[in-house]
Amino acid sequence: MIPFATTQRLILRAWRDSDKDSIFTALNDPRVAHGISGELVPQSDTGWERLKIDLDKTFMVLVIEIKKEYLYMRGHDPNEIEDELEPEVERREKRKFVGMVTLDQTQAKNRNTELGIFLAFAWWSKGLGTEVLQWLLKYNFETLGMHRMTLHAYGDNMNAIELYKHLGYVEEGRMREAVTHEGAWIDVVIMSMLDREWQAAKTRPIDLSKFEDVVVSTIFRLG
């Protein structure tokens, strides 16, 4: 399959049915599912059919894969259980799965989009989420010609919020104690970037080295 786009370490491509196991392994992981809208329940084959309908309705959906020369960066996941009977070729393909990113056109006539992203646990804190965001911002404003790009982040992911601000996002407000996680009520932080803010941000030097360990995550809406 020809990739839709590439970055230094990543391949961005359309999703396909063979991604089901990789996607559901991530979505069934409570550490990742914390950022998914909807109920935190295990996803079944029936859930996959519903998810495909939701993905088809989304403006842009991309699977994030690691380039094979960077596969060594994959971290150890103590919760991971691999199928010993699975062919090594298939296992290697699944290990390349990094996550998914979506761009939903919330208001077409106003040229507004909303970002959603999740990464599998084994790829957290590698700087890959930041790499995707930098590509997506450029694509959103320069290729698609959008005026505004929003995201919703959990207020307890303060390092990620700081990263978004560093990239040029502006905090618009908070939905106070809008979600619950592990017994605590958490704010949802609403952030956005306008096309003129993107133009200003891309002309100034940005040092992202201190954000290498940040877990990039936004609320990922499914339907």
XYZ file of C-alpha atoms in Angstrom:
223
model
C 0.000 0.000 0.000
C 1.281 3.451 -0.920
C 1.418 5.631 2.212
C -0.626 8.815 2.369
C 2.316 10.658 3.935
C 5.598 10.050 5.722
C 7.607 11.866 8.365
C 11.135 11.209 9.575
C 10.200 8.058 11.487
C 6.572 7.415 10.601
C 4.264 6.234 7.853
C 0.721 7.637 7.761
C -1.726 5.557 5.752
C -5.398 4.688 5.369
C -6.819 2.146 7.811
C -7.757 -1.334 6.612
C -9.568 -4.389 7.998
C -6.283 -6.108 8.828
C -5.645 -3.351 11.409
C -8.479 -4.633 13.609
C -6.325 -6.596 16.066
C -3.834 -3.752 16.488
C -6.533 -1.114 16.922
C -8.531 -3.171 19.409
C -5.439 -4.158 21.377
C -4.854 -0.441 21.930
C -8.502 0.464 22.544
C -8.924 -2.401 25.031
C -5.912 -1.150 27.028
C -7.242 0.926 29.970
C -4.141 3.133 29.819
C -5.033 4.138 26.259
C -8.820 3.924 26.601
C -8.717 6.699 29.213
C -8.605 9.124 26.284
C -11.392 7.558 24.241
C -14.847 9.093 24.326
C -17.593 6.675 25.295
C -17.712 3.843 27.802
C -14.512 2.014 28.754
C -15.618 -1.501 27.845
C -13.809 -4.240 25.875
C -14.428 -4.059 22.135
C -15.743 -7.146 20.316
C -16.160 -8.097 16.646
C -19.549 -6.371 16.725
C -17.804 -3.285 18.047
C -15.444 -3.408 15.068
C -18.356 -3.181 12.646
C -19.688 -0.151 14.532
C -16.234 1.409 14.616
C -15.833 1.022 10.851
C -19.063 2.956 10.327
C -17.776 5.730 12.604
C -14.398 5.817 10.853
C -16.059 6.044 7.448
C -18.024 9.083 8.645
C -14.874 10.863 9.872
C -13.297 13.438 7.557
C -9.776 11.948 7.713
C -8.505 8.847 9.521
C -4.882 7.732 9.383
C -3.089 4.763 10.893
C 0.323 5.676 12.296
C 3.074 3.120 11.612
C 6.746 3.145 12.479
C 9.224 2.814 9.632
C 10.973 -0.550 9.820
C 14.379 1.018 10.518
C 12.955 2.548 13.716
C 11.154 -0.547 14.983
C 13.900 -0.969 17.581
C 12.445 2.038 19.430
C 9.361 0.077 20.464
C 9.175 -0.027 24.247
C 8.485 -3.021 26.447
C 4.867 -3.366 27.514
C 4.583 -5.565 30.636
C 0.865 -6.087 29.956
C 1.350 -7.364 26.418
C 0.546 -11.014 25.689
C 1.624 -12.241 22.272
C 0.119 -15.222 20.464
C 2.978 -17.729 20.251
C 1.247 -19.494 17.341
C 1.014 -16.332 15.276
C 3.402 -16.259 12.284
C 6.407 -14.008 12.861
C 5.623 -11.971 9.741
C 2.173 -11.047 11.087
C 3.579 -10.353 14.537
C 6.178 -7.996 13.078
C 3.487 -6.138 11.127
C 1.432 -5.602 14.287
C 4.485 -4.313 16.157
C 4.755 -1.512 13.584
C 1.355 -0.146 14.644
C 1.870 3.095 16.594
C -1.662 4.500 16.803
C -4.312 6.477 14.945
C -4.968 10.121 14.213
C -8.216 11.670 13.011
C -9.219 15.032 11.653
C -12.944 15.676 11.805
C -14.484 18.535 9.853
C -16.854 19.829 12.512
C -18.036 22.896 10.576
C -17.343 22.649 6.864
C -18.460 26.139 5.845
C -16.405 27.696 8.659
C -13.341 25.553 7.825
C -13.090 24.136 11.355
C -11.471 20.791 12.156
C -10.961 18.804 15.343
C -7.919 16.657 16.101
C -8.057 13.230 17.718
C -5.031 11.023 18.416
C -4.055 7.972 20.438
C -0.825 5.981 20.606
C -0.336 2.380 21.724
C 1.388 2.154 25.115
C 4.589 0.618 23.680
C 5.149 3.831 21.701
C 4.558 6.352 24.463
C 7.251 8.919 25.329
C 9.201 8.539 22.076
C 8.407 11.939 20.567
C 6.265 10.302 17.882
C 3.039 12.069 18.814
C 4.787 15.416 18.446
C 6.099 14.328 15.049
C 2.556 13.527 13.886
C 1.195 16.824 15.222
C 3.796 18.881 13.378
C 2.925 17.177 10.097
C -0.825 17.444 10.709
C -0.750 21.150 11.536
C 1.041 21.908 8.285
C -1.343 19.681 6.322
C -4.441 21.149 7.999
C -3.594 24.792 7.377
C -1.476 24.734 4.216
C -2.914 21.843 2.196
C -6.539 21.772 3.349
C -6.719 25.532 3.866
C -8.544 25.277 7.195
C -9.111 28.315 9.411
C -9.276 26.705 12.854
C -8.141 23.435 14.418
C -9.334 22.376 17.850
C -8.503 19.629 20.313
C -9.851 18.492 23.667
C -7.302 17.326 26.237
C -7.635 15.975 29.750
C -6.586 18.510 32.345
C -4.419 15.980 34.193
C -2.097 15.618 31.156
C -0.392 18.915 31.954
C 2.818 18.155 30.054
C 0.869 17.533 26.847
C -1.092 20.769 27.329
C 2.209 22.619 27.698
C 3.430 21.008 24.460
C 0.294 22.065 22.595
C 0.806 25.646 23.784
C 4.446 25.473 22.686
C 3.288 24.456 19.197
C 0.958 27.452 19.053
C -2.327 26.223 20.516
C -4.315 28.578 22.728
C -6.428 27.433 25.662
C -10.015 28.593 25.084
C -11.556 27.307 28.275
C -12.340 24.292 30.416
C -15.271 22.025 30.965
C -14.868 21.647 34.705
C -14.863 18.111 36.121
C -16.394 16.834 32.891
C -14.937 13.310 33.061
C -14.071 10.836 35.789
C -10.994 8.615 35.875
C -9.946 6.262 38.674
C -12.219 7.994 41.139
C -11.123 11.557 40.326
C -12.991 14.254 38.416
C -10.941 15.816 35.622
C -11.359 18.988 33.583
C -11.485 18.828 29.797
C -9.293 21.563 28.303
C -10.481 23.070 25.021
C -7.656 24.361 22.814
C -7.464 25.735 19.295
C -5.135 27.208 16.728
C -6.094 29.659 13.965
C -4.464 29.825 10.553
C -2.745 33.141 11.329
C -1.414 31.672 14.590
C -0.014 28.739 12.616
C 1.693 31.144 10.217
C 3.284 32.948 13.175
C 4.256 29.728 14.969
C 5.993 28.129 11.991
C 8.318 31.116 11.487
C 9.778 31.061 14.982
C 12.343 28.491 16.155
C 10.767 25.855 18.393
C 12.806 23.682 20.746
C 10.840 20.496 21.357
C 13.642 18.537 23.027
C 12.129 18.913 26.500
C 8.883 17.350 25.273
C 10.366 14.024 24.116
C 8.822 12.141 27.058
C 5.375 13.731 26.781
C 2.486 11.339 26.124
C 0.600 13.067 23.304
C -3.094 12.304 23.647
C -6.360 14.078 22.929
C -9.926 12.953 23.418
C -10.483 10.526 20.546
C -14.131 10.530 19.543
C -15.679 7.363 18.149
C -18.973 8.323 16.582
